[in-house]
Amino acid sequence: GQQLNQSPQSMFIQEGEDVSMNCTSSSIFNTWLWYKQDPGEGPVLLIALYKAGELTSNGRLTAQFGITRKDSFLNISASIPSDVGIYFCAGAGGTSYGKLTFGQGTILTVHP
Amino acid sequence: DGGITQSPKYLFRKEGQNVTLSCEQNLNHDAMYWYRQDPGQGLRLIYYSQIVNDFQKGDIAEGYSVSREKKESFPLTVTSAQKNPTAFYLCASRKDRASNQPQHFGDGTRLSIL
């Protein structure tokens, strides 16, 4: 099946630092989604991207849908301790009937 | 509150036993999904259903079964044929199977072997 390569696998940062993570695909997607998962809970949607080149913000989070449709990135500015968790990218193709392909996740640790 | 409810939160299975995980949604969503999550890996699709009385295999359906008799319910049975069932199982739903609406997730069930 399709593969999403998400990097980095983990990040250890100081509170207040900015964070950047990205996903690349060998296939084209029509939708890119970014989720955050806290321990023992389900993923929560952070940002949804539907158009190539689209840049969308949600508070301190900014995500972009790559112009080639094969990549996306997520930035977090001025990180805080509650940003700790696992961040997943997910892509959906035009004929996949909503089926998502997930990246492996980026584990974020924020030191106070 | 509207949402997706998974139960139980924790489940233990004995050798040779089938167990069923519950997923209920009151969002009036058409499509529902089951994923398996293992440590250090992304979510992998087990089964999905786009409409009542219809479901399709995902990428790792072997050893699992589902039913979709009601719009709001999509139970997953982990059968004894699934030799490595220990994982975190997540249910998701989305409003319209043909749109780009994102999936929303329940809080998961953690299944362990006794």
mmCIF file of N, CA and C in Angstrom, chain A residues 30-31 33 35 37 40-43 45 48 50 88 97-100 102-104, chain B residues 9 33 35 37 41-43 45 48 50 88 90 94 97 100 102-103 105-107:
data_model
loop_
_atom_site.group_PDB
_atom_site.id
_atom_site.type_symbol
_atom_site.label_atom_id
_atom_site.label_comp_id
_atom_site.label_asym_id
_atom_site.label_seq_id
_atom_site.Cartn_x
_atom_site.Cartn_y
_atom_site.Cartn_z
ATOM 1 N N ASN A 30 -5.119 14.071 -2.052
ATOM 2 C CA ASN A 30 -6.032 15.203 -2.215
ATOM 3 C C ASN A 30 -6.316 15.908 -0.899
ATOM 4 N N THR A 31 -6.023 15.229 0.187
ATOM 5 C CA THR A 31 -6.263 15.777 1.509
ATOM 6 C C THR A 31 -5.099 15.416 2.415
ATOM 7 N N LEU A 33 -4.088 15.672 6.571
ATOM 8 C CA LEU A 33 -4.600 15.927 7.906
ATOM 9 C C LEU A 33 -3.465 15.798 8.916
ATOM 10 N N TYR A 35 -2.963 15.186 13.087
ATOM 11 C CA TYR A 35 -3.607 14.805 14.339
ATOM 12 C C TYR A 35 -2.580 14.833 15.469
ATOM 13 N N GLN A 37 -2.038 12.964 19.342
ATOM 14 C CA GLN A 37 -2.515 11.911 20.224
ATOM 15 C C GLN A 37 -1.835 12.015 21.579
ATOM 16 N N GLY A 40 -2.797 7.095 25.746
ATOM 17 C CA GLY A 40 -4.015 6.389 26.123
ATOM 18 C C GLY A 40 -5.296 6.961 25.556
ATOM 19 N N GLU A 41 -5.181 7.902 24.620
ATOM 20 C CA GLU A 41 -6.369 8.504 24.033
ATOM 21 C C GLU A 41 -6.337 8.391 22.509
ATOM 22 N N GLY A 42 -7.453 8.728 21.889
ATOM 23 C CA GLY A 42 -7.501 8.717 20.443
ATOM 24 C C GLY A 42 -6.932 9.993 19.859
ATOM 25 N N PRO A 43 -6.518 9.949 18.596
ATOM 26 C CA PRO A 43 -6.010 11.154 17.928
ATOM 27 C C PRO A 43 -7.082 12.226 17.817
ATOM 28 N N LEU A 45 -8.016 15.788 15.765
ATOM 29 C CA LEU A 45 -7.690 16.544 14.560
ATOM 30 C C LEU A 45 -7.212 17.939 14.918
ATOM 31 N N ALA A 48 -6.799 20.443 8.919
ATOM 32 C CA ALA A 48 -7.143 19.733 7.692
ATOM 33 C C ALA A 48 -6.794 20.627 6.499
ATOM 34 N N TYR A 50 -6.914 20.894 2.180
ATOM 35 C CA TYR A 50 -7.654 20.329 1.049
ATOM 36 C C TYR A 50 -7.169 20.801 -0.309
ATOM 37 N N PHE A 88 0.630 12.932 14.231
ATOM 38 C CA PHE A 88 0.515 12.095 13.041
ATOM 39 C C PHE A 88 0.064 12.931 11.853
ATOM 40 N N TYR A 97 -12.159 6.767 -0.910
ATOM 41 C CA TYR A 97 -13.377 6.772 -0.114
ATOM 42 C C TYR A 97 -13.111 7.084 1.348
ATOM 43 N N GLY A 98 -12.232 8.063 1.550
ATOM 44 C CA GLY A 98 -11.969 8.494 2.906
ATOM 45 C C GLY A 98 -10.964 7.661 3.642
ATOM 46 N N LYS A 99 -10.415 6.635 3.034
ATOM 47 C CA LYS A 99 -9.393 5.844 3.705
ATOM 48 C C LYS A 99 -8.142 6.686 3.877
ATOM 49 N N LEU A 100 -7.602 6.652 5.075
ATOM 50 C CA LEU A 100 -6.427 7.440 5.379
ATOM 51 C C LEU A 100 -5.186 6.563 5.421
ATOM 52 N N PHE A 102 -1.514 6.755 7.227
ATOM 53 C CA PHE A 102 -0.891 7.491 8.319
ATOM 54 C C PHE A 102 0.625 7.414 8.264
ATOM 55 N N GLY A 103 1.262 8.502 8.695
ATOM 56 C CA GLY A 103 2.684 8.462 8.970
ATOM 57 C C GLY A 103 2.940 7.718 10.274
ATOM 58 N N GLN A 104 4.219 7.479 10.575
ATOM 59 C CA GLN A 104 4.582 6.691 11.756
ATOM 60 C C GLN A 104 4.469 7.507 13.043
ATOM 61 N N LYS B 9 -12.499 0.245 27.914
ATOM 62 C CA LYS B 9 -11.224 0.949 27.774
ATOM 63 C C LYS B 9 -10.068 -0.042 27.761
ATOM 64 N N TYR B 33 -14.693 3.318 10.814
ATOM 65 C CA TYR B 33 -13.402 2.676 10.549
ATOM 66 C C TYR B 33 -12.849 2.057 11.831
ATOM 67 N N TYR B 35 -9.012 0.875 13.340
ATOM 68 C CA TYR B 35 -7.571 0.893 13.166
ATOM 69 C C TYR B 35 -6.910 0.131 14.305
ATOM 70 N N GLN B 37 -3.198 0.160 16.391
ATOM 71 C CA GLN B 37 -1.997 0.945 16.630
ATOM 72 C C GLN B 37 -1.029 0.142 17.480
ATOM 73 N N GLN B 41 4.446 2.811 15.601
ATOM 74 C CA GLN B 41 3.911 2.700 14.250
ATOM 75 C C GLN B 41 2.696 3.603 14.078
ATOM 76 N N GLY B 42 2.434 3.906 12.839
ATOM 77 C CA GLY B 42 1.211 4.634 12.544
ATOM 78 C C GLY B 42 0.003 3.731 12.651
ATOM 79 N N LEU B 43 -1.155 4.283 12.426
ATOM 80 C CA LEU B 43 -2.392 3.519 12.496
ATOM 81 C C LEU B 43 -2.566 2.688 11.220
ATOM 82 N N LEU B 45 -5.262 0.262 9.004
ATOM 83 C CA LEU B 45 -6.691 0.069 8.814
ATOM 84 C C LEU B 45 -7.045 -1.413 8.811
ATOM 85 N N TYR B 48 -13.427 -1.120 7.257
ATOM 86 C CA TYR B 48 -14.188 0.102 7.206
ATOM 87 C C TYR B 48 -15.559 -0.151 6.597
ATOM 88 N N GLN B 50 -18.848 2.040 4.799
ATOM 89 C CA GLN B 50 -19.293 3.328 4.266
ATOM 90 C C GLN B 50 -20.798 3.518 4.425
ATOM 91 N N PHE B 88 -3.467 -1.332 20.631
ATOM 92 C CA PHE B 88 -4.438 -0.288 20.943
ATOM 93 C C PHE B 88 -5.336 -0.160 19.720
ATOM 94 N N LEU B 90 -8.454 1.599 17.670
ATOM 95 C CA LEU B 90 -9.132 2.888 17.535
ATOM 96 C C LEU B 90 -10.242 2.807 16.507
ATOM 97 N N ARG B 94 -16.636 9.284 9.907
ATOM 98 C CA ARG B 94 -16.680 10.530 9.150
ATOM 99 C C ARG B 94 -18.062 10.670 8.547
ATOM 100 N N ARG B 97 -19.165 9.524 3.084
ATOM 101 C CA ARG B 97 -18.155 8.666 2.475
ATOM 102 C C ARG B 97 -17.567 9.284 1.222
ATOM 103 N N ASN B 100 -14.516 15.022 1.510
ATOM 104 C CA ASN B 100 -13.191 15.089 2.116
ATOM 105 C C ASN B 100 -13.254 15.388 3.602
ATOM 106 N N PRO B 102 -12.850 15.092 7.400
ATOM 107 C CA PRO B 102 -11.866 14.275 8.107
ATOM 108 C C PRO B 102 -12.521 13.258 9.036
ATOM 109 N N GLN B 103 -11.745 12.244 9.386
ATOM 110 C CA GLN B 103 -12.185 11.252 10.353
ATOM 111 C C GLN B 103 -11.970 11.784 11.776
ATOM 112 N N PHE B 105 -11.930 10.405 15.903
ATOM 113 C CA PHE B 105 -11.618 9.161 16.599
ATOM 114 C C PHE B 105 -12.235 9.070 17.982
ATOM 115 N N GLY B 106 -12.486 7.811 18.401
ATOM 116 C CA GLY B 106 -12.806 7.528 19.787
ATOM 117 C C GLY B 106 -11.540 7.471 20.612
ATOM 118 N N ASP B 107 -11.685 7.133 21.892
ATOM 119 C CA ASP B 107 -10.542 7.121 22.805
ATOM 120 C C ASP B 107 -9.847 5.777 22.909
#
